[in-house]
Short mmCIF file of C-alpha atoms in Angstrom, two decimals:
data_model
loop_
_atom_site.label_atom_id
_atom_site.label_comp_id
_atom_site.label_asym_id
_atom_site.label_seq_id
_atom_site.Cartn_x
_atom_site.Cartn_y
_atom_site.Cartn_z
CA LEU A 698 61.49 43.36 26.60
CA HIS A 699 61.34 40.47 24.08
CA CYS A 700 63.39 38.57 26.69
CA ASP A 701 62.64 35.25 28.31
CA ILE A 702 64.63 36.23 31.38
CA PRO A 703 62.76 35.56 34.66
CA SER A 704 62.84 38.91 36.45
CA GLN A 705 61.00 41.28 38.75
CA VAL A 706 61.38 45.05 38.49
CA VAL A 707 61.71 46.23 42.11
CA ALA A 708 61.59 49.94 41.20
CA ALA A 709 61.19 52.11 38.09
CA ILE A 710 62.39 55.67 38.63
CA ASP A 711 61.60 58.76 36.53
CA ILE A 712 60.48 62.35 37.06
CA ASN A 713 58.74 62.79 33.69
CA THR A 714 55.02 62.77 34.50
CA THR A 715 53.97 61.80 30.95
CA ALA A 716 56.46 58.92 30.81
CA ASN A 717 55.29 57.77 34.24
CA LEU A 718 51.62 57.78 33.16
CA ILE A 719 52.50 55.61 30.17
CA TYR A 720 54.68 53.30 32.26
CA LYS A 721 51.97 52.84 34.89
CA HIS A 722 49.42 52.12 32.15
CA ASN A 723 51.61 49.30 30.78
CA PHE A 724 53.04 48.02 34.08
CA PRO A 725 50.36 48.70 36.73
CA ASP A 726 51.92 46.36 39.30
CA THR A 727 55.49 47.69 39.17
CA PRO A 728 56.58 50.11 41.94
CA LEU A 729 57.05 53.47 40.22
CA TRP A 730 59.00 56.22 42.01
CA ASN A 731 58.37 59.75 40.79
CA LYS A 732 61.55 61.29 42.20
CA THR A 733 65.11 62.22 41.27
CA ILE A 734 67.82 59.58 41.62
CA GLU A 735 69.82 61.84 43.94
CA GLY A 736 66.72 62.11 46.14
CA ILE A 737 67.01 58.41 47.00
CA SER A 738 69.23 57.59 49.97
CA LEU A 739 71.84 54.85 50.19
CA ASP A 740 69.62 53.14 52.77
CA ASP A 741 66.65 53.16 50.36
CA PHE A 742 68.78 51.60 47.64
CA ASN A 743 70.06 48.91 50.00
CA LYS A 744 66.49 47.99 50.97
CA LEU A 745 65.66 47.27 47.32
CA SER A 746 68.29 44.49 47.22
CA PHE A 747 68.51 44.54 43.41
CA ASP A 748 70.62 42.37 41.09
CA MET A 749 70.64 44.64 38.05
CA ILE A 750 70.68 48.35 37.20
CA LEU A 751 69.32 49.47 33.81
CA MET A 752 69.98 53.15 33.21
CA SER A 753 69.78 55.74 30.50
CA PRO A 754 71.21 58.98 31.93
CA PRO A 755 70.15 62.33 30.34
CA CYS A 756 71.83 62.53 26.94
CA GLN A 757 71.85 66.34 26.45
CA PRO A 758 75.34 66.82 27.99
CA PHE A 759 76.82 64.52 25.31
CA THR A 760 74.86 65.17 22.09
CA ARG A 761 76.85 66.34 19.09
CA ILE A 762 74.51 69.29 18.46
CA GLY A 763 74.38 70.38 22.12
CA LEU A 764 76.82 72.35 24.27
CA GLN A 765 78.60 69.12 25.29
CA GLY A 766 78.92 70.26 28.89
CA ASP A 767 79.72 66.70 29.95
CA ILE A 768 80.09 66.36 33.75
CA THR A 769 79.81 70.14 34.25
CA ASP A 770 76.21 69.98 32.98
CA PRO A 771 73.79 69.84 35.97
CA ARG A 772 71.84 67.09 34.16
CA THR A 773 74.67 64.61 34.86
CA LYS A 774 74.04 64.98 38.60
CA SER A 775 71.93 61.82 38.90
CA PHE A 776 74.47 59.75 36.96
CA LEU A 777 77.39 60.97 39.09
CA TYR A 778 75.32 60.23 42.21
CA ILE A 779 74.92 56.60 41.10
CA LEU A 780 78.69 56.32 40.53
CA ASP A 781 79.31 57.71 44.02
CA LEU A 782 76.76 55.34 45.54
CA LEU A 783 77.75 52.13 43.77
CA PRO A 784 80.90 51.28 45.81
CA ARG A 785 78.99 52.00 49.06
CA LEU A 786 76.07 49.62 48.47
CA SER A 787 75.83 46.77 50.97
CA ARG A 788 75.63 44.36 48.00
CA LEU A 789 76.84 45.21 44.51
CA PRO A 790 74.36 44.43 41.71
CA ARG A 791 75.56 41.56 39.53
CA PHE A 792 74.64 43.27 36.26
CA ILE A 793 74.60 46.81 34.83
CA LEU A 794 73.37 48.02 31.44
CA LEU A 795 73.74 51.66 30.39
CA GLU A 796 72.56 53.41 27.21
CA ASN A 797 73.43 56.84 25.86
CA VAL A 798 73.99 58.80 22.66
CA LYS A 799 76.99 58.73 20.35
CA GLY A 800 79.40 61.17 22.00
CA PHE A 801 79.20 59.58 25.45
CA GLU A 802 82.03 57.20 24.49
CA THR A 803 84.56 60.08 24.44
CA SER A 804 83.23 61.92 27.52
CA SER A 805 84.67 62.44 31.00
CA ALA A 806 81.45 60.86 32.31
CA ARG A 807 82.35 57.64 30.52
CA GLU A 808 85.88 57.78 32.00
CA ARG A 809 84.41 58.07 35.50
CA LEU A 810 82.01 55.20 34.80
CA VAL A 811 84.79 52.88 33.61
CA LYS A 812 87.02 53.84 36.58
CA THR A 813 84.21 53.13 39.08
CA LEU A 814 83.29 49.80 37.48
CA THR A 815 86.92 48.67 37.45
CA GLU A 816 87.43 49.63 41.10
CA CYS A 817 84.25 47.77 42.06
CA GLY A 818 85.43 44.59 40.34
CA TYR A 819 83.22 44.61 37.23
CA GLU A 820 84.08 43.33 33.77
CA PHE A 821 82.44 45.30 31.01
CA GLN A 822 82.04 45.65 27.26
CA GLU A 823 81.04 48.72 25.26
CA ILE A 824 79.34 48.74 21.89
CA MET A 825 77.91 51.22 19.39
CA VAL A 826 74.85 49.65 17.79
CA SER A 827 71.89 50.70 15.61
CA PRO A 828 68.53 48.92 14.96
CA PRO A 829 69.36 47.73 11.39
CA SER A 830 71.64 45.26 13.19
CA VAL A 831 68.48 43.52 14.44
CA GLY A 832 66.69 43.86 11.09
CA ILE A 833 64.75 47.05 11.90
CA PRO A 834 64.80 49.79 9.20
CA ASN A 835 65.54 52.74 11.48
CA SER A 836 68.83 54.47 12.25
CA ARG A 837 69.37 55.09 15.95
CA LEU A 838 73.07 54.68 16.68
CA ARG A 839 73.59 54.45 20.43
CA TYR A 840 76.33 53.68 22.95
CA PHE A 841 75.72 50.71 25.26
CA LEU A 842 77.76 49.34 28.14
CA ILE A 843 77.09 45.95 29.71
CA ALA A 844 78.88 45.00 32.93
CA LYS A 845 78.86 42.07 35.34
CA ILE A 846 80.70 41.27 38.54
CA SER A 847 84.02 39.74 37.53
CA THR A 848 84.07 35.96 37.09
CA GLY A 849 86.74 35.94 34.42
CA GLN A 850 84.14 35.05 31.78
CA LEU A 851 82.73 38.26 30.30
CA SER A 852 85.88 39.28 28.47
CA THR A 853 86.46 35.82 26.96
CA GLN A 854 85.39 36.11 23.31
CA THR A 855 82.70 38.60 24.37
CA SER A 856 83.33 40.82 21.36
CA LEU A 857 82.45 37.88 19.11
CA LYS A 858 79.40 37.04 21.22
CA ILE A 859 78.18 40.65 21.03
CA LEU A 860 78.45 40.61 17.24
CA ASP A 861 76.73 37.19 17.17
CA ALA A 862 73.83 38.78 19.09
CA PHE A 863 73.23 41.00 16.04
CA PRO A 864 73.11 38.53 13.11
CA HIS A 865 71.45 41.09 10.80
CA ALA A 866 74.38 43.50 11.10
CA ALA A 867 74.09 45.80 8.09
CA LYS A 868 76.42 44.75 5.30
CA SER A 869 76.25 47.87 3.19
CA ASP A 870 76.45 50.78 5.59
CA SER A 871 79.44 50.78 7.93
CA ALA A 872 77.86 53.49 10.12
CA GLU A 873 75.07 51.05 11.04
CA LYS A 874 77.27 48.06 11.87
CA PRO A 875 77.70 47.15 15.55
CA LYS A 876 81.09 48.34 16.72
CA VAL A 877 82.63 46.88 19.87
CA LEU A 878 84.72 49.59 21.53
CA SER A 879 88.11 49.00 23.08
CA PRO A 880 88.56 49.71 26.82
CA THR A 881 90.70 52.74 25.93
CA CYS A 882 88.03 54.09 23.62
CA GLN A 883 89.08 57.19 21.71
CA CYS A 884 86.73 57.40 18.75
CA THR A 885 87.91 60.06 16.33
CA SER A 886 85.70 59.43 13.30
CA LYS A 887 84.89 62.55 11.29
CA PRO A 888 81.45 64.09 11.63
CA GLU A 889 79.07 63.12 8.84
CA GLU A 890 79.16 66.61 7.36
CA GLU A 891 82.90 66.42 6.74
CA MET A 892 82.72 63.04 5.06
CA GLN A 893 80.21 64.09 2.43
CA SER A 894 81.58 64.78 -1.01
CA GLY A 895 80.34 65.41 -4.52
CA GLY A 896 77.78 67.83 -5.85
CA VAL A 897 74.32 68.45 -4.49
CA LEU A 898 71.56 66.52 -6.25
CA TYR A 899 67.89 67.45 -6.39
CA LYS A 900 66.15 67.57 -3.01
CA LEU A 901 69.28 69.24 -1.52
CA GLU A 902 71.03 65.89 -1.17
CA THR A 903 74.72 65.16 -1.74
CA ARG A 904 75.81 62.21 -3.87
CA THR A 905 77.19 60.53 -0.75
CA GLU A 906 73.83 60.81 1.03
CA SER A 907 71.96 59.55 -2.00
CA GLN A 908 74.29 56.55 -2.42
CA ARG A 909 74.05 55.70 1.27
CA LYS A 910 70.26 55.55 1.02
CA ILE A 911 70.49 53.30 -2.06
CA ASP A 912 72.89 51.00 -0.17
CA GLN A 913 70.61 50.87 2.88
CA ASN A 914 67.58 50.01 0.75
CA SER A 915 69.58 47.18 -0.86
CA ASP A 916 70.35 45.45 2.44
CA LEU A 917 68.00 42.45 2.44
CA SER A 918 68.87 41.55 6.05
CA VAL A 919 66.76 44.57 7.09
CA ARG A 920 62.97 44.39 6.89
CA GLU A 921 60.83 46.77 4.80
CA ILE A 922 59.06 49.79 6.29
CA GLN A 923 55.69 48.34 5.29
CA ASP A 924 56.11 45.58 7.91
CA PHE A 925 55.87 48.25 10.64
CA LEU A 926 52.90 50.26 9.37
CA GLU A 927 49.42 50.34 10.88
CA PRO A 928 46.55 48.97 8.75
CA GLN A 929 45.02 51.89 6.80
CA THR A 930 41.55 50.79 7.94
CA GLU A 931 42.36 51.30 11.63
CA VAL A 932 43.64 54.89 11.56
CA ASN A 933 42.52 58.06 9.80
CA MET A 934 45.78 58.87 8.00
CA GLU A 935 44.44 62.29 6.95
CA HIS A 936 45.35 63.47 10.48
CA TYR A 937 49.01 62.72 9.76
CA LEU A 938 49.39 64.40 6.34
CA LEU A 939 51.94 67.23 6.23
CA PRO A 940 50.17 70.61 6.00
CA PRO A 941 50.69 72.77 2.87
CA LYS A 942 52.81 75.35 4.72
CA THR A 943 55.21 72.59 5.85
CA LEU A 944 55.40 71.11 2.34
CA LEU A 945 56.33 74.49 0.84
CA ARG A 946 58.88 75.43 3.46
CA TYR A 947 60.59 72.06 4.01
CA GLY A 948 59.76 70.03 0.88
CA LEU A 949 63.40 69.88 -0.26
CA LEU A 950 64.75 69.02 3.20
CA LEU A 951 62.46 66.15 4.16
CA ASP A 952 63.80 62.63 4.56
CA ILE A 953 61.20 60.71 2.54
CA VAL A 954 60.76 56.94 2.64
CA LYS A 955 58.34 54.61 0.86
CA PRO A 956 56.73 51.42 2.23
CA LYS A 957 59.24 49.23 0.33
CA CYS A 958 62.27 51.10 1.77
CA ARG A 959 64.59 49.43 4.28
CA ARG A 960 65.69 52.63 6.02
CA SER A 961 64.44 55.62 8.02
CA VAL A 962 66.25 58.26 10.05
CA CYS A 963 66.25 58.61 13.83
CA PHE A 964 63.00 59.86 15.37
CA THR A 965 63.58 62.64 17.91
CA LYS A 966 61.33 64.20 20.55
CA GLY A 967 60.55 67.05 18.11
CA TYR A 968 58.84 64.75 15.57
CA GLY A 969 55.41 66.01 14.55
CA ARG A 970 56.21 69.57 15.73
CA TYR A 971 59.43 70.27 13.82
CA VAL A 972 60.38 68.83 10.44
CA GLU A 973 64.07 69.12 9.70
CA GLY A 974 66.19 66.41 11.33
CA THR A 975 63.43 64.94 13.53
CA GLY A 976 62.59 61.77 11.59
CA SER A 977 61.48 60.42 8.22
CA VAL A 978 58.09 61.01 6.59
CA LEU A 979 56.23 58.41 4.54
CA GLN A 980 55.35 58.82 0.85
CA SER A 981 51.98 57.18 0.25
CA SER A 982 51.90 57.53 -3.56
CA VAL A 983 54.20 56.44 -6.40
CA GLU A 984 54.67 59.93 -7.87
CA SER A 985 58.11 61.44 -8.57
CA VAL A 986 58.02 65.24 -8.42
CA PHE A 987 61.39 66.65 -7.35
CA MET A 988 63.18 67.16 -10.67
CA GLY A 989 63.07 70.89 -11.43
CA LEU A 990 60.90 71.58 -8.39
CA ASP A 991 63.05 74.53 -7.28
CA GLN A 992 62.17 76.30 -10.57
CA CYS A 993 58.40 76.08 -9.95
CA SER A 994 56.09 78.75 -8.61
CA GLU A 995 54.80 78.23 -5.07
CA GLU A 996 51.39 77.17 -6.35
CA GLU A 997 52.83 74.60 -8.77
CA LYS A 998 55.33 73.44 -6.14
CA LEU A 999 52.49 72.78 -3.69
CA GLN A 1000 50.46 70.93 -6.33
CA ARG A 1001 53.43 68.67 -7.09
CA LEU A 1002 54.34 67.97 -3.46
CA SER A 1003 50.71 67.25 -2.53
CA LYS A 1004 50.69 64.39 -5.05
CA LEU A 1005 53.19 62.53 -2.85
CA LYS A 1006 50.65 62.30 0.00
CA LEU A 1007 53.45 62.74 2.52
CA ARG A 1008 52.52 61.91 6.09
CA TYR A 1009 54.12 61.52 9.49
CA PHE A 1010 54.49 58.02 10.87
CA THR A 1011 51.85 57.45 13.55
CA PRO A 1012 53.05 57.07 17.17
CA ARG A 1013 52.21 53.34 16.97
CA GLU A 1014 54.35 53.01 13.84
CA VAL A 1015 57.26 54.83 15.49
CA ALA A 1016 56.89 52.47 18.47
CA ASN A 1017 56.95 49.51 16.06
CA LEU A 1018 60.17 50.82 14.47
CA MET A 1019 61.66 51.11 17.97
CA GLY A 1020 60.97 47.46 18.74
CA PHE A 1021 58.10 47.97 21.19
CA PRO A 1022 55.88 44.86 21.48
CA GLN A 1023 52.27 44.90 20.28
CA SER A 1024 51.16 44.66 23.91
CA PHE A 1025 52.51 48.19 24.52
CA SER A 1026 49.90 50.96 24.39
CA PHE A 1027 49.33 54.61 25.30
CA PRO A 1028 46.68 55.84 27.75
CA GLU A 1029 43.96 57.71 25.84
CA GLN A 1030 44.68 61.04 27.56
CA ILE A 1031 48.24 61.19 26.14
CA SER A 1032 48.21 63.50 23.09
CA THR A 1033 49.88 62.65 19.77
CA ILE A 1034 52.63 65.24 20.35
CA GLN A 1035 53.30 63.83 23.85
CA ARG A 1036 53.53 60.34 22.36
CA TYR A 1037 56.10 61.47 19.79
CA ARG A 1038 58.04 63.26 22.52
CA VAL A 1039 58.42 60.25 24.84
CA LEU A 1040 59.21 57.93 21.92
CA GLY A 1041 61.92 60.34 20.76
CA ASN A 1042 63.46 60.13 24.23
CA SER A 1043 63.24 56.34 24.30
CA LEU A 1044 65.44 53.54 22.96
CA ASN A 1045 65.15 50.49 20.75
CA VAL A 1046 63.64 47.72 22.85
CA LEU A 1047 64.86 44.85 20.65
CA VAL A 1048 68.48 46.05 20.76
CA VAL A 1049 68.34 46.26 24.57
CA SER A 1050 66.75 42.82 24.86
CA ARG A 1051 69.56 41.25 22.79
CA LEU A 1052 72.16 42.87 25.05
CA LEU A 1053 70.34 41.75 28.20
CA GLN A 1054 70.20 38.17 26.96
CA LEU A 1055 73.93 38.32 26.31
CA LEU A 1056 74.62 39.90 29.70
CA VAL A 1057 72.83 37.28 31.81
CA SER A 1058 73.71 34.24 29.66
#
């Protein structure tokens, strides 16, 4: 985890068979439990005698595009089980780190979490943070909570320390800046759609969206996309080119980045299968073809779009943009689509490592 924190993982727990295969491939000596959290008894947890819990509960109950079922969604069962179990452990863990999507910060699940932590004697801090804050050109705004058993130290200037942990905090795009949340968090910022103004430019983009991309690409504290790409000689990039049908249908909706860009949008589990809203694609040529494209015939449109040599990022490149170390690898039997899927369900490793360093320091 990019951390120099002496540690031993006493148990990794997941029910996703693909994720477990990948985990076992990278950490062959770590005990891996293929079972639900609620299937583990209080006695089993006590036997582990752990000092830290790292958890990323299912995000579907809290996503902005989902049903937002919150604690009524059956997928919160494991999280609620942990909250029920925590006060009954024979020894409370010293540290807790939790990650989830934007939306969790205003949920009933978050209220229960904060109530349980307070009753158990934890101090905690909450933050919304995205990878540009650690110099990585990929938007993935997420909620994090770090907690430790109360010593009267965590709350002292912790907000400043959290911001100090992200020295590359984006200067130009307020949505990407780390935001420390207050204990009585009631975030009421407008959805992105409502904040957009101005006419639509070519490529079905509002002026606000276009300006935001220009601002992001101007932020020199964030590295360029090309720093995260695989060498062309090592991979057959033809496999990753967007097919003609996709170019014709989604050409005006794609989020396109070039190697010199300092931005890309969040990669989701649908990347490689679906196009709209699942992640950026890379333009491999220097052509500019969009002006007047909507007036062209399908044949001419396809000819123009093909000149861009648009391709998906490879799974290794997505992993690079999510802060995974070079030592990380996939077992050969895991397909490209499966790789995209688990990466889309993952988190930014470098962001987590910064928070862990802060938590245990």
